[in-house]
Amino acid sequence: MSEEQGNKHRGAGMLKEPRPVGPTGKPLTDFPVPAPLPSHGPARVIAMVNQKGGVGKTTSTINLAAALAEYGRKVLLVDFDPQGALSAGFGTNPHEMDITVYNVLMDRKVKITDAIVKTDVENIDLLPANIDLSAAEVQLVNEVAREQVLERALRNVIDDYDVVLIDCQPSLGLLTINALTAAHGVIIPLTAEFFALRAVALLMETIDKVKDRLNQVLELDGVVATMYDARTLHSREVITRLDEAFGDKLFETVIKRTIKFADANVAAEPITSYAANHPGAEAYRNLARELIWRGGAP
């Protein structure tokens, strides 16, 4: 064999295998495990928003937070839904709590640190909510700078955390506007179903208005497809539509439908601890790595 042929032969042997293609139709990226942080804060604030209910928003908030915490990120979760599902997801009974996010918003004498509680998950703290929060929507209407009440409250703890995740209620009312005004970024969890797609246009319009009028640093971090079922043509078609609509803003990580998420919620644990080796847990770890890789979290 000539030297030239030998070089070609060795070169051919060094060719990398093509990367497998993911549900979004793009080659899968091997997102690196993030390096430990030398110190904590200031936090990047992310609003988890979708005015449609049942899209996996609270489940995504819980499990993304748990995955970020596993990578050493200190996370504050803000339950901004009067139903209190996020709070219940960590084993607290929000309806028995005397001090919640409602008191922080409506009573200037209540400090945000008075309302924050530790969870059983290392590196995760919680600002809980209960049905009282539903009254805030009405009461805030008469407040000066009513869209910025949450942002003012978070200023006092922003340096204590790396990420703040706000779990918004399924509406585009004043509470959600407060969350968008306080946030640096937005993640939109979206089920891989056609009807979920229809609501996104109004949400994007609201995000643009908040960015234009109230919060110029606000940006869309991405859309994460949830409850994906690769066996159905419908799910695959919706992912294709999402890719056409959002391009690089569609997270490569797709969360597949599984009963394990419901089981973990009943156990009041993130799936990362309830079923640590389950593909659902790995999916949220991958989402956390992708978010950090994209610059959406430190």
mmCIF file of C-alpha atoms in Angstrom:
data_model
loop_
_atom_site.group_PDB
_atom_site.id
_atom_site.type_symbol
_atom_site.label_atom_id
_atom_site.label_comp_id
_atom_site.label_asym_id
_atom_site.label_seq_id
_atom_site.Cartn_x
_atom_site.Cartn_y
_atom_site.Cartn_z
ATOM 1 C CA MET A 1 0.000 0.000 0.000
ATOM 2 C CA SER A 2 1.391 3.406 -0.989
ATOM 3 C CA GLU A 3 1.863 6.166 1.626
ATOM 4 C CA GLU A 4 -0.990 8.156 0.061
ATOM 5 C CA GLN A 5 -3.321 5.148 0.184
ATOM 6 C CA GLY A 6 -2.297 4.537 3.796
ATOM 7 C CA ASN A 7 -3.136 8.107 4.754
ATOM 8 C CA LYS A 8 -6.534 7.817 3.094
ATOM 9 C CA HIS A 9 -7.135 4.516 4.850
ATOM 10 C CA ARG A 10 -6.247 5.981 8.246
ATOM 11 C CA GLY A 11 -8.345 9.073 7.511
ATOM 12 C CA ALA A 12 -11.344 6.926 6.623
ATOM 13 C CA GLY A 13 -10.990 5.114 9.930
ATOM 14 C CA MET A 14 -11.104 8.421 11.774
ATOM 15 C CA LEU A 15 -14.438 9.510 10.307
ATOM 16 C CA LYS A 16 -16.995 10.066 13.030
ATOM 17 C CA GLU A 17 -20.221 8.149 13.088
ATOM 18 C CA PRO A 18 -23.168 10.360 12.079
ATOM 19 C CA ARG A 19 -25.056 11.691 15.094
ATOM 20 C CA PRO A 20 -28.493 10.161 15.653
ATOM 21 C CA VAL A 21 -31.439 12.347 14.728
ATOM 22 C CA GLY A 22 -33.809 13.413 17.509
ATOM 23 C CA PRO A 23 -37.579 14.001 17.453
ATOM 24 C CA THR A 24 -37.072 17.563 16.179
ATOM 25 C CA GLY A 25 -35.451 16.178 13.019
ATOM 26 C CA LYS A 26 -32.002 17.530 13.887
ATOM 27 C CA PRO A 27 -28.877 15.595 14.890
ATOM 28 C CA LEU A 28 -28.764 15.168 18.657
ATOM 29 C CA THR A 29 -26.209 17.279 20.518
ATOM 30 C CA ASP A 30 -24.211 15.794 23.363
ATOM 31 C CA PHE A 31 -24.671 18.635 25.832
ATOM 32 C CA PRO A 32 -21.734 18.753 28.259
ATOM 33 C CA VAL A 33 -22.102 18.349 32.008
ATOM 34 C CA PRO A 34 -21.779 21.919 33.336
ATOM 35 C CA ALA A 35 -18.819 22.859 35.489
ATOM 36 C CA PRO A 36 -19.467 23.649 39.171
ATOM 37 C CA LEU A 37 -20.053 27.325 39.948
ATOM 38 C CA PRO A 38 -17.403 29.091 42.063
ATOM 39 C CA SER A 39 -20.117 31.106 43.849
ATOM 40 C CA HIS A 40 -23.878 31.685 43.789
ATOM 41 C CA GLY A 41 -25.843 34.603 42.315
ATOM 42 C CA PRO A 42 -27.035 36.808 40.901
ATOM 43 C CA ALA A 43 -29.863 34.633 39.615
ATOM 44 C CA ARG A 44 -31.284 34.485 36.151
ATOM 45 C CA VAL A 45 -35.087 34.621 36.416
ATOM 46 C CA ILE A 46 -37.092 32.379 34.093
ATOM 47 C CA ALA A 47 -40.887 32.417 33.753
ATOM 48 C CA MET A 48 -42.476 29.091 32.835
ATOM 49 C CA VAL A 49 -45.512 30.301 30.897
ATOM 50 C CA ASN A 50 -48.407 28.904 28.928
ATOM 51 C CA GLN A 51 -51.968 30.168 29.223
ATOM 52 C CA LYS A 52 -53.241 26.708 28.295
ATOM 53 C CA GLY A 53 -53.549 24.318 31.209
ATOM 54 C CA GLY A 54 -52.435 20.693 31.236
ATOM 55 C CA VAL A 55 -49.257 21.198 29.220
ATOM 56 C CA GLY A 56 -46.818 19.869 31.822
ATOM 57 C CA LYS A 57 -45.787 23.314 33.041
ATOM 58 C CA THR A 58 -45.604 22.545 36.765
ATOM 59 C CA THR A 59 -44.065 19.120 36.127
ATOM 60 C CA SER A 60 -41.413 20.768 33.955
ATOM 61 C CA THR A 61 -40.747 23.454 36.567
ATOM 62 C CA ILE A 62 -40.248 20.877 39.332
ATOM 63 C CA ASN A 63 -38.034 18.540 37.342
ATOM 64 C CA LEU A 64 -35.974 21.180 35.541
ATOM 65 C CA ALA A 65 -35.270 22.732 38.950
ATOM 66 C CA ALA A 66 -34.267 19.357 40.377
ATOM 67 C CA ALA A 67 -31.932 18.688 37.451
ATOM 68 C CA LEU A 68 -30.326 22.138 37.782
ATOM 69 C CA ALA A 69 -29.925 21.500 41.520
ATOM 70 C CA GLU A 70 -28.151 18.220 40.780
ATOM 71 C CA TYR A 71 -25.610 20.239 38.790
ATOM 72 C CA GLY A 72 -24.963 22.436 41.824
ATOM 73 C CA ARG A 73 -27.206 25.341 40.840
ATOM 74 C CA LYS A 74 -29.064 26.960 43.725
ATOM 75 C CA VAL A 75 -32.687 27.350 42.646
ATOM 76 C CA LEU A 76 -35.631 29.341 43.992
ATOM 77 C CA LEU A 77 -39.037 28.151 42.830
ATOM 78 C CA VAL A 78 -41.852 30.700 42.823
ATOM 79 C CA ASP A 79 -45.329 29.187 42.863
ATOM 80 C CA PHE A 80 -47.381 31.815 41.045
ATOM 81 C CA ASP A 81 -50.532 29.769 40.592
ATOM 82 C CA PRO A 82 -53.380 29.978 43.156
ATOM 83 C CA GLN A 83 -53.905 26.229 42.752
ATOM 84 C CA GLY A 84 -50.611 25.694 44.586
ATOM 85 C CA ALA A 85 -49.644 22.632 42.536
ATOM 86 C CA LEU A 86 -45.939 23.478 42.597
ATOM 87 C CA SER A 87 -46.016 23.798 46.386
ATOM 88 C CA ALA A 88 -47.880 20.500 46.737
ATOM 89 C CA GLY A 89 -45.318 18.922 44.415
ATOM 90 C CA PHE A 90 -42.735 19.300 47.170
ATOM 91 C CA GLY A 91 -44.916 17.853 49.894
ATOM 92 C CA THR A 92 -46.113 21.103 51.466
ATOM 93 C CA ASN A 93 -49.770 21.814 52.148
ATOM 94 C CA PRO A 94 -50.075 25.361 50.804
ATOM 95 C CA HIS A 95 -53.563 25.828 52.269
ATOM 96 C CA GLU A 96 -52.178 25.469 55.792
ATOM 97 C CA MET A 97 -49.462 28.092 55.293
ATOM 98 C CA ASP A 98 -49.807 31.471 56.985
ATOM 99 C CA ILE A 99 -47.277 33.312 54.814
ATOM 100 C CA THR A 100 -47.164 32.816 51.038
ATOM 101 C CA VAL A 101 -46.267 34.771 47.926
ATOM 102 C CA TYR A 102 -49.622 36.558 48.302
ATOM 103 C CA ASN A 103 -48.488 38.186 51.564
ATOM 104 C CA VAL A 104 -45.181 39.175 49.985
ATOM 105 C CA LEU A 105 -47.006 40.901 47.121
ATOM 106 C CA MET A 106 -49.717 42.630 49.137
ATOM 107 C CA ASP A 107 -48.103 43.487 52.490
ATOM 108 C CA ARG A 108 -44.992 45.628 52.394
ATOM 109 C CA LYS A 109 -44.184 44.577 55.968
ATOM 110 C CA VAL A 110 -43.743 40.937 54.901
ATOM 111 C CA LYS A 111 -40.251 40.159 53.641
ATOM 112 C CA ILE A 112 -39.796 37.597 50.911
ATOM 113 C CA THR A 113 -37.367 35.732 53.178
ATOM 114 C CA ASP A 114 -40.229 35.273 55.664
ATOM 115 C CA ALA A 115 -42.186 33.301 53.078
ATOM 116 C CA ILE A 116 -39.425 31.202 51.463
ATOM 117 C CA VAL A 117 -39.272 27.620 52.731
ATOM 118 C CA LYS A 118 -36.618 24.947 52.326
ATOM 119 C CA THR A 119 -37.559 21.822 50.416
ATOM 120 C CA ASP A 120 -36.292 18.280 50.961
ATOM 121 C CA VAL A 121 -34.311 18.612 47.725
ATOM 122 C CA GLU A 122 -30.827 19.996 48.196
ATOM 123 C CA ASN A 123 -30.284 23.408 46.551
ATOM 124 C CA ILE A 124 -34.018 24.087 46.042
ATOM 125 C CA ASP A 125 -36.042 26.638 48.015
ATOM 126 C CA LEU A 126 -39.724 27.409 47.488
ATOM 127 C CA LEU A 127 -41.869 30.537 47.623
ATOM 128 C CA PRO A 128 -45.280 28.862 48.068
ATOM 129 C CA ALA A 129 -48.752 29.917 46.940
ATOM 130 C CA ASN A 130 -52.328 29.024 47.768
ATOM 131 C CA ILE A 131 -55.832 30.146 46.862
ATOM 132 C CA ASP A 132 -55.216 33.554 48.502
ATOM 133 C CA LEU A 133 -53.163 34.466 45.428
ATOM 134 C CA SER A 134 -56.322 34.592 43.315
ATOM 135 C CA ALA A 135 -57.326 37.749 45.227
ATOM 136 C CA ALA A 136 -54.080 39.465 44.264
ATOM 137 C CA GLU A 137 -55.192 39.698 40.637
ATOM 138 C CA VAL A 138 -58.032 42.001 41.692
ATOM 139 C CA GLN A 139 -56.205 43.869 44.439
ATOM 140 C CA LEU A 140 -53.146 44.673 42.346
ATOM 141 C CA VAL A 141 -55.249 46.616 39.841
ATOM 142 C CA ASN A 142 -55.254 49.608 42.181
ATOM 143 C CA GLU A 143 -51.526 49.432 42.979
ATOM 144 C CA VAL A 144 -48.952 51.871 41.584
ATOM 145 C CA ALA A 145 -46.589 50.039 39.178
ATOM 146 C CA ARG A 146 -48.778 46.976 39.618
ATOM 147 C CA GLU A 147 -46.888 44.982 36.966
ATOM 148 C CA GLN A 148 -43.607 45.243 38.902
ATOM 149 C CA VAL A 149 -44.601 44.032 42.369
ATOM 150 C CA LEU A 150 -43.019 40.568 42.002
ATOM 151 C CA GLU A 151 -39.863 42.010 40.460
ATOM 152 C CA ARG A 152 -39.430 44.330 43.454
ATOM 153 C CA ALA A 153 -39.852 41.427 45.882
ATOM 154 C CA LEU A 154 -37.324 39.213 44.073
ATOM 155 C CA ARG A 155 -34.653 41.944 44.145
ATOM 156 C CA ASN A 156 -34.055 41.146 47.815
ATOM 157 C CA VAL A 157 -32.998 37.534 47.172
ATOM 158 C CA ILE A 158 -31.680 37.643 43.604
ATOM 159 C CA ASP A 159 -28.064 37.421 44.791
ATOM 160 C CA ASP A 160 -28.731 34.273 46.833
ATOM 161 C CA TYR A 161 -29.626 32.014 43.909
ATOM 162 C CA ASP A 162 -28.384 31.000 40.473
ATOM 163 C CA VAL A 163 -31.801 30.412 38.896
ATOM 164 C CA VAL A 164 -35.315 31.541 39.821
ATOM 165 C CA LEU A 165 -38.105 29.584 38.113
ATOM 166 C CA ILE A 166 -41.607 31.091 38.216
ATOM 167 C CA ASP A 167 -44.446 28.628 37.668
ATOM 168 C CA CYS A 168 -47.214 30.800 36.207
ATOM 169 C CA GLN A 169 -50.945 30.129 36.292
ATOM 170 C CA PRO A 170 -52.634 29.151 33.003
ATOM 171 C CA SER A 171 -53.754 32.654 32.027
ATOM 172 C CA LEU A 172 -52.360 35.883 30.617
ATOM 173 C CA GLY A 173 -53.674 38.043 33.467
ATOM 174 C CA LEU A 174 -51.892 40.445 35.778
ATOM 175 C CA LEU A 175 -50.043 37.746 37.697
ATOM 176 C CA THR A 176 -48.478 36.387 34.507
ATOM 177 C CA ILE A 177 -47.597 39.939 33.424
ATOM 178 C CA ASN A 178 -45.847 40.357 36.801
ATOM 179 C CA ALA A 179 -43.861 37.180 36.172
ATOM 180 C CA LEU A 180 -42.844 38.312 32.672
ATOM 181 C CA THR A 181 -41.849 41.735 34.005
ATOM 182 C CA ALA A 182 -39.632 40.102 36.646
ATOM 183 C CA ALA A 183 -38.047 37.592 34.262
ATOM 184 C CA HIS A 184 -34.964 37.596 32.075
ATOM 185 C CA GLY A 185 -36.195 34.670 30.016
ATOM 186 C CA VAL A 186 -39.301 32.652 29.152
ATOM 187 C CA ILE A 187 -39.660 28.917 28.682
ATOM 188 C CA ILE A 188 -42.898 27.747 27.061
ATOM 189 C CA PRO A 189 -43.788 24.106 27.839
ATOM 190 C CA LEU A 190 -46.051 22.900 25.056
ATOM 191 C CA THR A 191 -47.757 19.562 24.575
ATOM 192 C CA ALA A 192 -47.223 17.899 21.246
ATOM 193 C CA GLU A 193 -50.871 18.423 20.293
ATOM 194 C CA PHE A 194 -52.438 20.632 17.630
ATOM 195 C CA PHE A 195 -54.720 22.611 19.968
ATOM 196 C CA ALA A 196 -51.729 23.562 22.133
ATOM 197 C CA LEU A 197 -50.155 25.194 19.084
ATOM 198 C CA ARG A 198 -53.091 27.518 18.513
ATOM 199 C CA ALA A 199 -52.653 29.328 21.837
ATOM 200 C CA VAL A 200 -48.999 30.166 21.300
ATOM 201 C CA ALA A 201 -49.579 33.125 18.954
ATOM 202 C CA LEU A 202 -51.411 35.101 21.667
ATOM 203 C CA LEU A 203 -48.729 34.217 24.210
ATOM 204 C CA MET A 204 -45.948 35.409 21.907
ATOM 205 C CA GLU A 205 -47.853 38.650 21.335
ATOM 206 C CA THR A 206 -48.079 39.164 25.119
ATOM 207 C CA ILE A 207 -44.348 38.482 25.551
ATOM 208 C CA ASP A 208 -43.551 41.032 22.834
ATOM 209 C CA LYS A 209 -45.772 43.665 24.493
ATOM 210 C CA VAL A 210 -44.137 43.138 27.893
ATOM 211 C CA LYS A 211 -40.698 43.363 26.311
ATOM 212 C CA ASP A 212 -41.640 46.570 24.493
ATOM 213 C CA ARG A 213 -43.377 48.330 27.384
ATOM 214 C CA LEU A 214 -42.148 46.883 30.690
ATOM 215 C CA ASN A 215 -39.056 44.703 30.447
ATOM 216 C CA GLN A 216 -36.603 45.268 27.617
ATOM 217 C CA VAL A 217 -34.264 42.438 28.685
ATOM 218 C CA LEU A 218 -36.982 39.772 28.360
ATOM 219 C CA GLU A 219 -36.257 37.081 25.789
ATOM 220 C CA LEU A 220 -37.664 33.747 24.745
ATOM 221 C CA ASP A 221 -35.291 31.065 25.994
ATOM 222 C CA GLY A 222 -37.181 28.396 24.146
ATOM 223 C CA VAL A 223 -40.147 26.117 23.657
ATOM 224 C CA VAL A 224 -39.972 22.636 25.175
ATOM 225 C CA ALA A 225 -42.235 19.950 23.744
ATOM 226 C CA THR A 226 -43.859 17.805 26.442
ATOM 227 C CA MET A 227 -46.038 14.674 26.516
ATOM 228 C CA TYR A 228 -44.491 13.560 23.215
ATOM 229 C CA ASP A 229 -45.513 10.159 21.905
ATOM 230 C CA ALA A 230 -43.270 9.014 19.075
ATOM 231 C CA ARG A 231 -45.743 6.279 18.152
ATOM 232 C CA THR A 232 -48.327 8.769 16.888
ATOM 233 C CA LEU A 233 -48.141 10.616 13.600
ATOM 234 C CA HIS A 234 -49.927 13.534 15.290
ATOM 235 C CA SER A 235 -47.094 14.109 17.812
ATOM 236 C CA ARG A 236 -44.466 13.932 15.075
ATOM 237 C CA GLU A 237 -46.383 16.405 12.896
ATOM 238 C CA VAL A 238 -46.734 18.876 15.783
ATOM 239 C CA ILE A 239 -42.990 18.719 16.448
ATOM 240 C CA THR A 240 -42.395 19.487 12.759
ATOM 241 C CA ARG A 241 -44.745 22.487 12.999
ATOM 242 C CA LEU A 242 -42.965 23.702 16.139
ATOM 243 C CA ASP A 243 -39.612 23.435 14.394
ATOM 244 C CA GLU A 244 -40.937 25.457 11.459
ATOM 245 C CA ALA A 245 -42.367 28.118 13.786
ATOM 246 C CA PHE A 246 -39.541 28.444 16.317
ATOM 247 C CA GLY A 247 -36.393 27.091 14.663
ATOM 248 C CA ASP A 248 -33.464 27.293 17.079
ATOM 249 C CA LYS A 249 -35.814 28.418 19.867
ATOM 250 C CA LEU A 250 -37.255 24.896 20.009
ATOM 251 C CA PHE A 251 -35.335 22.935 22.615
ATOM 252 C CA GLU A 252 -33.713 19.851 21.172
ATOM 253 C CA THR A 253 -34.701 17.985 24.341
ATOM 254 C CA VAL A 254 -38.210 16.550 24.066
ATOM 255 C CA ILE A 255 -40.089 15.245 27.106
ATOM 256 C CA LYS A 256 -41.867 11.991 26.317
ATOM 257 C CA ARG A 257 -45.183 10.960 27.813
ATOM 258 C CA THR A 258 -44.882 8.576 30.769
ATOM 259 C CA ILE A 259 -46.963 7.678 33.832
ATOM 260 C CA LYS A 260 -43.812 8.030 35.974
ATOM 261 C CA PHE A 261 -44.275 11.818 36.098
ATOM 262 C CA ALA A 262 -47.712 11.403 37.673
ATOM 263 C CA ASP A 263 -46.328 8.795 40.086
ATOM 264 C CA ALA A 264 -43.535 11.158 41.131
ATOM 265 C CA ASN A 265 -46.045 13.978 41.657
ATOM 266 C CA VAL A 266 -48.138 11.761 43.930
ATOM 267 C CA ALA A 267 -44.980 10.930 45.898
ATOM 268 C CA ALA A 268 -44.230 14.698 46.094
ATOM 269 C CA GLU A 269 -40.772 14.157 44.604
ATOM 270 C CA PRO A 270 -39.009 15.211 41.415
ATOM 271 C CA ILE A 271 -38.598 12.319 39.024
ATOM 272 C CA THR A 272 -34.826 12.761 39.309
ATOM 273 C CA SER A 273 -35.000 11.307 42.828
ATOM 274 C CA TYR A 274 -38.195 9.228 42.580
ATOM 275 C CA ALA A 275 -36.951 7.283 39.550
ATOM 276 C CA ALA A 276 -33.399 8.509 39.079
ATOM 277 C CA ASN A 277 -32.542 6.244 36.147
ATOM 278 C CA HIS A 278 -35.839 6.593 34.282
ATOM 279 C CA PRO A 279 -35.665 8.116 30.759
ATOM 280 C CA GLY A 280 -37.917 10.940 32.023
ATOM 281 C CA ALA A 281 -35.319 11.891 34.637
ATOM 282 C CA GLU A 282 -32.577 11.760 32.015
ATOM 283 C CA ALA A 283 -34.670 13.976 29.729
ATOM 284 C CA TYR A 284 -34.881 16.747 32.342
ATOM 285 C CA ARG A 285 -31.170 16.445 33.087
ATOM 286 C CA ASN A 286 -30.556 16.853 29.373
ATOM 287 C CA LEU A 287 -32.903 19.867 29.309
ATOM 288 C CA ALA A 288 -30.949 21.434 32.191
ATOM 289 C CA ARG A 289 -27.668 20.874 30.356
ATOM 290 C CA GLU A 290 -29.130 22.290 27.159
ATOM 291 C CA LEU A 291 -30.454 25.373 28.980
ATOM 292 C CA ILE A 292 -27.023 26.039 30.521
ATOM 293 C CA TRP A 293 -25.301 25.344 27.178
ATOM 294 C CA ARG A 294 -27.598 27.863 25.476
ATOM 295 C CA GLY A 295 -26.745 30.479 28.118
ATOM 296 C CA GLY A 296 -30.208 30.415 29.684
ATOM 297 C CA ALA A 297 -28.824 29.528 33.117
ATOM 298 C CA PRO A 298 -25.397 30.006 34.754
#
